[in-house]
Tab-separated table of C-alpha atoms and ligand atoms in Angstrom:
chain	number	residue	atom	x	y	z
A	14	MET	CA	167.712	184.842	157.643
A	15	ARG	CA	168.807	184.029	161.170
A	16	ASP	CA	172.033	182.403	161.489
A	17	HIS	CA	171.662	178.833	162.977
A	18	PRO	CA	175.055	177.791	164.902
A	19	PRO	CA	176.126	174.204	163.166
A	20	SER	CA	174.886	171.615	165.473
A	21	ILE	CA	177.312	168.846	166.567
A	22	ASP	CA	177.072	165.161	166.702
A	23	ARG	CA	178.108	164.312	170.360
A	24	ILE	CA	180.000	160.851	169.579
A	25	THR	CA	182.094	161.936	167.266
A	26	GLY	CA	182.527	165.358	167.035
A	27	PHE	CA	181.379	165.823	163.178
A	28	LEU	CA	178.402	168.190	162.275
A	29	ASP	CA	175.047	166.178	162.293
A	30	ARG	CA	172.765	165.809	159.567
A	31	SER	CA	170.719	168.807	159.445
A	32	SER	CA	173.907	171.124	159.791
A	33	CYS	CA	175.632	168.845	157.156
A	34	LEU	CA	173.152	170.081	154.238
A	35	ARG	CA	173.354	173.540	155.240
A	36	ALA	CA	177.051	173.278	155.804
A	37	VAL	CA	177.301	172.228	152.003
A	38	ASN	CA	174.663	174.679	150.726
A	39	GLU	CA	176.870	177.842	151.943
A	40	ARG	CA	180.014	176.522	150.392
A	41	LEU	CA	177.914	176.183	147.054
A	42	ALA	CA	176.662	179.709	147.862
A	43	ALA	CA	180.329	180.961	148.379
A	44	GLY	CA	180.545	181.049	144.264
A	45	ALA	CA	182.800	178.575	144.418
A	46	PRO	CA	185.846	178.183	141.807
A	47	LYS	CA	185.308	175.066	139.191
A	48	HIS	CA	188.679	173.753	140.095
A	49	PRO	CA	188.917	172.176	142.451
A	50	LEU	CA	186.332	170.369	142.523
A	51	LEU	CA	183.978	169.706	145.051
A	52	CYS	CA	183.442	166.350	145.911
A	53	ALA	CA	180.956	164.796	148.302
A	54	LEU	CA	182.065	161.074	149.979
A	55	TRP	CA	179.284	158.784	151.481
A	56	LEU	CA	180.512	156.536	153.764
A	57	ASP	CA	178.345	153.494	155.182
A	58	VAL	CA	179.494	151.239	157.972
A	59	ASP	CA	178.994	147.455	156.443
A	60	ARG	CA	176.863	145.006	158.902
A	61	PHE	CA	176.651	148.097	161.933
A	62	LEU	CA	173.288	146.421	163.015
A	63	GLN	CA	174.967	143.217	163.536
A	64	ILE	CA	177.929	144.899	165.261
A	65	ASN	CA	175.279	146.626	167.475
A	66	GLU	CA	173.070	143.415	168.349
A	67	SER	CA	176.149	141.185	168.683
A	68	PHE	CA	178.146	143.469	170.895
A	69	GLY	CA	175.970	145.977	172.276
A	70	HIS	CA	175.328	149.522	171.823
A	71	GLN	CA	178.514	150.853	173.263
A	72	ALA	CA	180.736	148.850	171.766
A	73	GLY	CA	178.664	150.232	168.574
A	74	ASP	CA	179.385	153.653	169.469
A	75	GLU	CA	183.011	152.883	170.130
A	76	VAL	CA	182.921	151.470	166.521
A	77	ILE	CA	181.228	154.825	165.163
A	78	THR	CA	183.947	156.881	167.150
A	79	ARG	CA	186.952	154.786	165.717
A	80	VAL	CA	185.806	154.731	162.473
A	81	ALA	CA	185.161	158.979	162.577
A	82	GLU	CA	188.916	159.373	163.681
A	83	ARG	CA	190.085	157.076	161.197
A	84	ILE	CA	188.056	159.205	158.566
A	85	ARG	CA	189.462	162.287	160.102
A	86	MET	CA	193.121	161.267	159.817
A	87	THR	CA	192.538	159.719	156.297
A	88	ILE	CA	191.213	162.905	154.587
A	89	CYS	CA	193.374	165.139	156.604
A	90	ARG	CA	192.655	168.625	155.193
A	91	ASP	CA	191.487	171.306	156.619
A	92	ASP	CA	188.654	172.242	154.230
A	93	CYS	CA	187.223	169.007	154.614
A	94	LEU	CA	183.462	169.262	155.990
A	95	LEU	CA	182.760	166.243	158.054
A	96	ALA	CA	179.119	164.919	159.011
A	97	ARG	CA	177.370	162.147	160.445
A	98	VAL	CA	174.122	161.835	158.896
A	99	GLY	CA	172.827	158.459	159.988
A	100	SER	CA	174.002	156.220	163.121
A	101	ASP	CA	176.376	154.541	160.875
A	102	GLU	CA	176.723	157.157	158.046
A	103	PHE	CA	179.313	159.666	157.451
A	104	VAL	CA	179.748	162.488	154.775
A	105	ALA	CA	182.903	164.214	153.924
A	106	VAL	CA	183.244	167.174	151.330
A	107	PHE	CA	186.212	168.221	149.950
A	108	ARG	CA	187.958	170.030	147.247
A	109	VAL	CA	190.162	167.848	144.866
A	110	PRO	CA	191.992	168.236	141.625
A	111	ASP	CA	189.979	165.675	139.817
A	112	ARG	CA	188.043	162.433	139.803
A	113	ALA	CA	191.127	160.312	140.290
A	114	ALA	CA	192.102	162.033	143.359
A	115	ALA	CA	188.644	161.615	144.788
A	116	GLU	CA	188.959	157.525	144.044
A	117	ARG	CA	192.319	157.861	145.704
A	118	ILE	CA	191.426	159.093	149.131
A	119	GLY	CA	188.467	156.677	148.765
A	120	ARG	CA	190.583	153.528	148.539
A	121	ALA	CA	192.797	155.190	151.130
A	122	LEU	CA	189.585	155.671	153.198
A	123	LEU	CA	188.614	151.765	152.599
A	124	LEU	CA	192.065	150.328	153.577
A	125	ALA	CA	192.263	152.479	156.916
A	126	ILE	CA	188.716	151.726	158.344
A	127	GLU	CA	189.263	148.072	157.641
A	128	GLN	CA	192.425	147.898	160.048
A	129	PRO	CA	191.039	145.719	162.897
A	130	LEU	CA	189.841	147.054	166.095
A	131	ARG	CA	190.186	145.896	169.390
A	132	ILE	CA	187.019	146.878	171.472
A	133	ASP	CA	187.647	145.758	174.939
A	134	GLU	CA	188.435	141.676	174.685
A	135	LEU	CA	186.704	141.839	171.402
A	136	LEU	CA	188.802	142.036	167.709
A	137	ILE	CA	185.995	143.648	165.252
A	138	HIS	CA	186.994	143.694	161.217
A	139	PRO	CA	184.786	146.925	160.322
A	140	SER	CA	184.545	147.761	156.517
A	141	VAL	CA	182.664	150.503	154.729
A	142	SER	CA	180.884	151.043	151.431
A	143	ILE	CA	181.397	154.578	150.282
A	144	GLY	CA	179.877	156.438	147.474
A	145	ILE	CA	181.555	159.521	145.382
A	146	ALA	CA	180.005	162.166	143.802
A	147	LEU	CA	181.898	164.936	142.108
A	148	LEU	CA	179.499	168.765	141.648
A	149	GLN	CA	178.111	168.960	138.557
A	150	ALA	CA	176.730	172.502	136.881
A	151	HIS	CA	173.160	171.205	137.754
A	152	ASP	CA	174.168	170.157	141.055
A	153	ASP	CA	172.785	171.984	144.510
A	154	ALA	CA	173.878	170.193	148.140
A	155	GLN	CA	170.907	167.942	148.160
A	156	SER	CA	171.610	166.535	144.646
A	157	LEU	CA	175.321	166.088	145.709
A	158	LEU	CA	174.518	164.497	148.693
A	159	GLU	CA	171.937	162.233	146.905
A	160	ARG	CA	174.158	161.424	143.871
A	161	ALA	CA	176.836	160.201	146.670
A	162	ASP	CA	174.163	158.272	148.570
A	163	GLN	CA	172.878	156.525	145.617
A	164	ALA	CA	176.969	155.623	144.824
A	165	MET	CA	176.920	154.224	148.213
A	166	ILE	CA	173.765	152.192	147.376
A	167	GLU	CA	175.255	150.659	144.518
A	168	ALA	CA	178.490	149.619	146.457
A	169	LYS	CA	176.810	147.922	149.006
A	170	ARG	CA	174.600	146.209	146.449
A	171	GLN	CA	177.783	144.886	145.102
A	172	GLY	CA	178.945	143.351	148.347
A	173	GLY	CA	179.945	146.368	150.553
A	174	ALA	CA	183.639	147.090	151.523
A	175	ARG	CA	184.288	148.805	148.437
A	176	LEU	CA	183.538	152.326	146.127
A	177	SER	CA	181.264	153.176	143.599
A	178	VAL	CA	181.388	156.415	141.921
A	179	ALA	CA	178.169	157.983	140.987
A	180	GLY	CA	178.015	158.072	136.853
A	181	SER	CA	177.421	161.642	135.106
A	182	ASP	CA	174.308	160.047	133.553
A	183	CYS	CA	173.047	159.621	137.228
A	184	ALA	CA	171.626	163.045	137.564
A	185	PRO	CA	167.798	163.114	138.350
A	186	ALA	CA	167.820	164.848	141.672
A	187	ARG	CA	164.827	164.102	143.247
A	188	HIS	CA	165.171	160.312	142.724
A	189	GLY	CA	167.615	159.985	145.373
A	190	LEU	CA	165.537	161.635	148.126
A	191	HIS	CA	162.439	159.539	146.825
A	192	LEU	CA	164.307	156.399	147.041
A	193	ALA	CA	165.751	156.863	150.559
A	194	ARG	CA	162.337	157.763	151.669
A	195	ALA	CA	160.726	154.837	150.133
A	196	GLU	CA	163.785	152.794	151.767
A	197	LEU	CA	162.858	153.878	155.155
A	198	ALA	CA	159.287	152.917	154.666
A	199	ILE	CA	160.532	149.428	153.413
A	200	GLU	CA	162.859	149.086	156.268
A	201	ALA	CA	160.013	149.902	158.595
A	202	ASP	CA	157.784	147.019	156.755
A	203	LEU	CA	160.743	144.342	157.342
A	204	HIS	CA	160.840	145.120	160.992
A	205	THR	CA	157.104	144.913	161.455
A	206	ALA	CA	157.082	141.700	159.295
A	207	LEU	CA	159.694	140.288	161.189
A	208	GLU	CA	157.900	141.080	164.925
A	209	ASN	CA	154.310	140.167	163.527
A	210	GLY	CA	154.959	136.944	161.392
A	211	GLY	CA	154.596	139.206	158.274
A	212	LEU	CA	157.480	137.290	156.442
A	213	VAL	CA	156.540	134.231	154.478
A	214	LEU	CA	158.633	131.650	151.981
A	215	ASP	CA	156.773	130.613	149.060
A	216	PHE	CA	158.565	127.528	147.444
A	217	GLN	CA	159.222	126.963	144.049
A	218	PRO	CA	159.866	123.227	142.593
A	219	VAL	CA	163.095	122.457	140.181
A	220	VAL	CA	161.828	119.590	138.642
A	221	THR	CA	164.413	117.140	136.642
A	222	LEU	CA	163.525	116.686	132.828
A	223	ASP	CA	162.815	112.915	133.896
A	224	GLY	CA	160.260	114.030	135.941
A	225	ARG	CA	161.886	114.093	139.397
A	226	ILE	CA	161.343	116.798	142.318
A	227	GLU	CA	165.151	117.661	142.246
A	228	ALA	CA	164.815	120.422	145.034
A	229	VAL	CA	162.238	123.179	146.199
A	230	GLU	CA	163.373	126.833	146.545
A	231	GLY	CA	162.743	129.060	149.522
A	232	LEU	CA	161.777	132.873	148.194
A	233	MET	CA	161.021	135.205	150.588
A	234	ARG	CA	157.921	137.239	150.637
A	235	CYS	CA	157.105	140.418	152.932
A	236	HIS	CA	153.686	141.385	154.004
A	237	ALA	CA	153.455	144.446	156.024
A	238	HIS	CA	150.679	147.303	156.364
A	239	GLY	CA	148.600	145.249	154.140
A	240	ARG	CA	151.063	145.591	151.372
A	241	LEU	CA	153.168	142.508	149.499
A	242	LEU	CA	156.627	143.043	148.907
A	243	MET	CA	158.940	140.784	146.830
A	244	PRO	CA	162.204	140.332	147.294
A	245	GLY	CA	163.787	142.673	144.405
A	246	ARG	CA	162.769	145.360	146.314
A	247	PHE	CA	163.271	144.494	150.140
A	248	ILE	CA	166.382	142.450	150.191
A	249	PRO	CA	168.704	145.101	148.948
A	250	VAL	CA	167.060	147.204	151.977
A	251	ALA	CA	167.995	144.472	154.099
A	252	GLU	CA	171.371	144.349	152.970
A	253	LYS	CA	171.907	147.845	153.074
A	254	THR	CA	170.527	147.972	157.230
A	255	GLY	CA	172.241	144.858	158.001
A	256	LEU	CA	168.706	143.575	158.675
A	257	ILE	CA	169.670	140.659	156.356
A	258	VAL	CA	171.422	138.777	158.704
A	259	ARG	CA	168.315	138.460	160.905
A	260	LEU	CA	166.264	137.568	157.805
A	261	GLY	CA	168.472	135.050	156.657
A	262	GLU	CA	168.557	133.024	159.975
A	263	TRP	CA	164.769	133.041	159.805
A	264	SER	CA	164.863	131.828	156.202
A	265	LEU	CA	167.167	129.182	157.182
A	266	LEU	CA	165.199	128.207	160.295
A	267	GLN	CA	162.067	128.407	157.883
A	268	GLY	CA	163.302	126.165	155.116
A	269	ALA	CA	164.973	123.426	157.255
A	270	ARG	CA	161.494	123.220	159.311
A	271	PHE	CA	159.380	122.890	155.828
A	272	ALA	CA	162.169	120.401	154.924
A	273	ALA	CA	160.747	118.430	157.863
A	274	ARG	CA	157.443	118.544	157.115
A	275	LEU	CA	158.173	117.522	153.606
A	276	ARG	CA	159.578	114.632	154.528
A	277	ASP	CA	157.130	113.232	157.175
A	278	ALA	CA	154.561	114.155	154.109
A	279	GLN	CA	156.582	111.434	152.253
A	280	HIS	CA	157.807	114.162	149.966
A	281	PRO	CA	161.470	113.762	151.105
A	282	THR	CA	162.988	116.903	149.101
A	283	LYS	CA	165.838	119.014	149.267
A	284	VAL	CA	165.029	122.645	150.194
A	285	ALA	CA	167.424	125.241	149.174
A	286	ILE	CA	167.614	128.575	150.947
A	287	ASN	CA	168.956	131.698	149.494
A	288	VAL	CA	172.189	133.008	151.081
A	289	SER	CA	173.417	136.689	151.228
A	290	ARG	CA	177.056	137.788	151.440
A	291	ALA	CA	176.448	139.564	154.948
A	292	GLN	CA	175.387	136.248	156.341
A	293	LEU	CA	178.343	134.315	155.112
A	294	THR	CA	180.833	137.254	155.824
A	295	SER	CA	179.672	136.790	159.341
A	296	PRO	CA	181.185	134.258	161.961
A	297	GLY	CA	177.702	133.351	163.223
A	298	PHE	CA	176.768	131.743	160.223
A	299	ILE	CA	177.868	128.404	160.954
A	300	ALA	CA	175.960	128.067	164.072
A	301	ALA	CA	172.699	129.746	162.978
A	302	LEU	CA	173.143	126.760	160.435
A	303	HIS	CA	173.591	124.186	162.561
A	304	GLY	CA	170.879	125.563	164.897
A	305	ALA	CA	168.414	125.332	162.317
A	306	LEU	CA	169.260	121.836	161.249
A	307	ILE	CA	168.717	120.995	164.878
A	308	CYS	CA	165.716	122.628	165.251
A	309	ALA	CA	164.080	121.407	162.305
A	310	ASN	CA	165.885	117.725	163.193
A	311	ILE	CA	166.689	117.238	159.607
A	312	ASP	CA	169.308	115.496	157.542
A	313	PRO	CA	171.863	118.153	156.061
A	314	ALA	CA	171.561	116.799	153.066
A	315	LEU	CA	167.839	118.018	152.947
A	316	LEU	CA	169.293	121.217	152.817
A	317	GLU	CA	171.048	123.510	150.453
A	318	LEU	CA	172.439	127.036	150.127
A	319	GLU	CA	172.101	129.346	147.191
A	320	ILE	CA	174.647	131.686	146.582
A	321	THR	CA	175.796	134.085	143.489
A	322	GLU	CA	179.203	133.269	141.980
A	323	SER	CA	181.093	136.187	143.184
A	324	LEU	CA	180.375	134.760	146.698
A	325	ALA	CA	181.354	131.687	145.766
A	326	MET	CA	184.645	132.863	144.141
A	327	GLU	CA	185.359	135.269	147.828
A	328	VAL	CA	188.472	135.019	148.695
A	329	ALA	CA	187.437	136.518	152.454
A	330	GLU	CA	188.927	133.995	154.266
A	331	VAL	CA	185.425	133.816	156.945
A	332	VAL	CA	183.373	133.167	153.722
A	333	GLN	CA	185.435	130.465	152.531
A	334	ASP	CA	185.698	128.705	155.918
A	335	ASN	CA	181.910	129.240	156.129
A	336	LEU	CA	181.347	127.536	152.736
A	337	ARG	CA	183.709	124.892	153.522
A	338	ARG	CA	182.147	123.906	157.227
A	339	ALA	CA	178.536	124.160	155.549
A	340	ARG	CA	179.882	121.255	152.887
A	341	GLU	CA	181.650	119.147	155.750
A	342	ALA	CA	178.347	119.493	157.758
A	343	GLY	CA	176.733	118.085	154.606
A	344	VAL	CA	174.522	120.688	153.304
A	345	GLY	CA	174.698	121.441	149.108
A	346	LEU	CA	175.834	124.375	148.188
A	347	SER	CA	174.527	126.002	144.370
A	348	ILE	CA	175.566	128.495	142.710
A	349	ASP	CA	172.775	130.716	141.531
A	350	ASP	CA	172.442	133.128	138.580
A	351	PHE	CA	175.599	131.324	137.016
A	352	GLY	CA	176.469	133.451	134.236
A	353	THR	CA	175.768	137.004	135.377
A	354	GLY	CA	179.042	137.489	137.605
A	355	TYR	CA	182.417	137.701	136.293
A	356	SER	CA	184.061	134.344	136.707
A	357	SER	CA	185.709	132.740	134.179
A	358	LEU	CA	184.720	128.845	133.112
A	359	SER	CA	188.043	127.715	134.347
A	360	SER	CA	187.264	128.856	137.764
A	361	LEU	CA	184.469	126.680	137.903
A	362	LYS	CA	186.537	123.556	139.013
A	363	ASP	CA	187.300	125.616	142.052
A	364	LEU	CA	183.757	125.625	143.370
A	365	PRO	CA	182.693	123.632	146.200
A	366	ALA	CA	179.321	123.702	144.911
A	367	THR	CA	177.176	120.652	144.221
A	368	LYS	CA	174.469	122.534	141.665
A	369	LEU	CA	174.730	125.117	139.218
A	370	LYS	CA	171.913	127.194	138.167
A	371	LEU	CA	172.275	128.768	135.003
A	372	ASP	CA	171.050	132.458	134.894
A	373	ARG	CA	167.471	132.701	133.194
A	374	SER	CA	168.859	135.580	130.762
A	375	PHE	CA	170.445	132.714	128.732
A	376	PHE	CA	167.155	131.023	128.112
A	377	HIS	CA	165.502	134.260	126.776
A	378	LEU	CA	167.733	133.780	123.796
A	379	LEU	CA	166.381	130.079	123.236
A	380	PRO	CA	165.626	128.463	121.053
A	381	ASP	CA	166.448	130.841	118.289
A	382	ASP	CA	169.949	132.022	118.916
A	383	ARG	CA	172.496	129.272	118.047
A	384	ARG	CA	175.318	131.078	119.800
A	385	ALA	CA	173.788	131.465	123.235
A	386	PHE	CA	172.647	127.732	122.467
A	387	ALA	CA	176.281	126.760	121.934
A	388	VAL	CA	177.510	128.296	125.539
A	389	VAL	CA	174.699	126.630	127.441
A	390	ARG	CA	175.476	123.219	125.843
A	391	SER	CA	179.091	123.499	126.454
A	392	VAL	CA	178.442	125.009	130.232
A	393	ALA	CA	176.563	122.206	130.950
A	394	GLN	CA	178.617	119.963	130.085
A	395	LEU	CA	181.330	121.216	131.881
A	396	GLY	CA	179.086	121.663	135.036
A	397	ARG	CA	177.768	117.852	134.490
A	398	GLU	CA	181.785	116.647	134.041
A	399	LEU	CA	182.648	118.467	137.324
A	400	GLY	CA	180.328	116.362	139.034
A	401	MET	CA	177.228	119.082	139.564
A	402	VAL	CA	173.395	119.176	138.855
A	403	VAL	CA	172.988	121.731	136.364
A	404	VAL	CA	169.480	123.721	136.450
A	405	ALA	CA	168.360	126.032	133.794
A	406	GLU	CA	166.213	129.008	135.485
A	407	GLY	CA	163.329	131.116	134.511
A	408	ILE	CA	161.878	128.605	131.945
A	409	GLU	CA	158.317	129.654	130.752
A	410	THR	CA	157.877	128.121	127.183
A	411	GLN	CA	158.075	124.656	125.850
A	412	ALA	CA	160.569	125.942	123.110
A	413	GLN	CA	162.837	126.703	125.740
A	414	TYR	CA	162.127	123.448	127.465
A	415	ASP	CA	162.611	121.490	124.046
A	416	ALA	CA	166.284	123.624	123.556
A	417	VAL	CA	167.517	122.885	127.413
A	418	GLU	CA	166.782	119.433	126.543
A	419	ALA	CA	168.943	119.337	123.361
A	420	ALA	CA	171.478	121.298	125.524
A	421	GLY	CA	171.552	118.263	127.826
A	422	ILE	CA	170.700	120.339	130.887
A	423	GLU	CA	169.310	118.335	133.613
A	424	ALA	CA	166.665	120.224	135.150
A	425	ILE	CA	164.761	123.308	135.421
A	426	GLN	CA	162.787	125.827	137.097
A	427	GLY	CA	160.290	128.241	136.174
A	428	PHE	CA	156.837	129.215	135.351
A	429	LEU	CA	156.269	126.545	133.061
A	430	ILE	CA	156.868	123.771	135.441
A	431	ALA	CA	155.197	126.008	138.773
A	432	ARG	CA	155.267	129.405	139.906
A	433	PRO	CA	156.447	129.893	143.654
A	434	MET	CA	153.566	129.305	146.013
A	435	SER	CA	153.004	129.018	149.607
A	436	GLU	CA	153.565	125.654	151.692
A	437	GLU	CA	150.136	124.444	151.456
A	438	ALA	CA	149.822	124.885	147.771
A	439	LEU	CA	152.851	123.507	147.502
A	440	LEU	CA	151.888	119.957	149.126
A	441	ASP	CA	148.968	119.852	147.067
A	442	TRP	CA	150.786	119.896	143.770
A	443	LEU	CA	153.542	117.393	145.084
A	444	ASN	CA	150.243	115.123	145.916
A	445	GLN	CA	148.714	115.496	142.909
A	446	ARG	CA	151.514	115.076	140.555
A	447	ARG	CA	151.854	112.073	142.612
A	448	GLU	CA	148.466	110.583	141.741
A	449	ALA	CA	148.942	111.871	138.186
B	16	LIG	P1	166.727	134.090	142.481
B	16	LIG	O1	167.389	133.029	143.533
B	16	LIG	O2	167.563	133.622	141.395
B	16	LIG	O3	165.079	133.347	142.302
B	16	LIG	C1	164.645	132.992	141.114
B	16	LIG	C2	163.642	134.092	140.793
B	16	LIG	O4	163.016	134.022	139.699
B	16	LIG	C3	161.923	134.360	141.911
B	16	LIG	O5	161.950	135.378	142.220
B	16	LIG	C4	161.381	133.616	141.179
B	16	LIG	O6	160.142	134.017	141.218
B	16	LIG	C5	161.996	134.059	139.717
B	16	LIG	N1	161.266	132.892	138.958
B	16	LIG	C6	161.245	131.659	138.736
B	16	LIG	N2	160.871	131.119	137.320
B	16	LIG	C7	160.597	132.116	136.693
B	16	LIG	C8	160.318	132.304	135.238
B	16	LIG	O7	159.778	131.116	134.429
B	16	LIG	N3	160.036	133.467	134.861
B	16	LIG	C9	160.443	134.536	135.557
B	16	LIG	N4	160.272	135.711	135.007
B	16	LIG	N5	160.824	134.285	137.067
B	16	LIG	C10	160.826	133.609	137.281
B	16	LIG	P2	161.799	136.363	143.391
B	16	LIG	O8	161.132	135.633	144.290
B	16	LIG	O9	161.146	137.738	142.923
B	16	LIG	O10	163.155	136.512	144.028
B	16	LIG	C11	164.054	137.350	143.403
B	16	LIG	C12	165.402	137.270	144.383
B	16	LIG	O11	165.365	137.386	145.463
B	16	LIG	C13	165.935	135.592	144.249
B	16	LIG	O12	166.279	135.513	142.958
B	16	LIG	C14	166.881	135.596	145.390
B	16	LIG	O13	168.127	136.570	144.900
B	16	LIG	C15	166.648	136.932	146.320
B	16	LIG	N6	165.617	136.144	147.512
B	16	LIG	C16	164.862	135.719	147.582
B	16	LIG	N7	164.484	134.957	148.718
B	16	LIG	C17	165.385	135.071	149.411
B	16	LIG	C18	166.119	134.875	150.822
B	16	LIG	O14	165.379	134.431	151.515
B	16	LIG	N8	167.125	135.401	150.912
B	16	LIG	C19	168.270	135.966	150.082
B	16	LIG	N9	169.217	136.344	150.595
B	16	LIG	N10	167.517	136.320	149.028
B	16	LIG	C20	166.269	135.882	148.495
B	17	LIG	MG1	168.063	131.446	144.250
B	18	LIG	MG1	168.585	132.316	140.245
């Protein structure tokens, strides 16, 4: 076989993607001893697309160079193989005595990279998500890297700026590659949809048990290349690639416009829009929110933001600041999927929220499970006493409805009442209800 000279990435001086896989293969082929362990770290800069778009490609390249420097200085080992494997993705492969040592280095990297970066006049606060995989008996170079990549995706999924270690159970080596391809296809679909009008919001009503429309929730769908993608598939990809900020701005504007349309059709109703972490950590969030309100010319009280409980509890100053300013603007704040995070009940009192949406996992167990019922009833009471509207999500059956009513919950959302539907269908639905 012919020897390839390793190809080097121009910006960082690291190996490039193709040389990376080859170099890891060579390390494995060199009959590596079992100890110390070989580990792979996959690092992905959070919100890089946003940095690139807001500050330009030159600033983007500068961020990449400086992050690469920090990686090199922090790992600081002669035997470390360093590669840049995507526009904002890095791989480091080296030996460690054990898993704890790999995690220590991962944490040191998080800290080092988090230091603010001054680029010309700008102060940028970078962060990365890191996935760690330790070599296992069945691993080849590809599967080791794929497991690290998967762990990185998990770190992103949990909100980024953290590390995640690939478990020993996450062995299916080809799965990662497959997923990576599927993700690229989804990313391409999202770009196409953004450009060609393939994004739509469907709306699902939230109704009070006494029959009023409490709100309608906007749920994003993506049509591209003849297929329909649901948010469960594309939101994680959008979050990973930073596209979520643009998608989020689009849905705020779309939601605000629909609120105006509902108002003009004599159905003044709050429109709820889901907001991701990447949006709330962006300093441009409030400008986008005001932009949507002004563009649609609506009373801010007609818009509600849905965020997860972990996001509501987030201590990062920029997040708290954005939430406070949204509330000050008069926009409602709703805690989505409550009960799936880790917050304690006592921290509910610290949330600046106007609405609490209890996750549908609570209601799977109703009406039979008395313990689940007791929890639902207590949370409903607590939420009410704290002045929040309490909503049960995912109500599908009359029996669940009855249990929810008995638990003292004020409003429900779910297939029993209505599925998410297009703007037109929702307006028809509202008109029919009014006539009934
Ligand atoms: P979510 O905000 O909790 O939205 C409710 C989800 O539950 C929707 O799924 C809805 O179709 C589904 N659902 C409603 N009633 C029932 C029911 O009775 N039974 C069952 N099994 N499901 C029900 P969908 O539309 O697939 O959205 C999934 C998630 O994607 C949303 O969960 C939200 O977290 C996210 N998402 C949707 N649109 C956006 C968006 O514009 N921006 C962001 N950041 N996230 C979004
Ligand atoms: Mg929601
Ligand atoms: Mg929800």
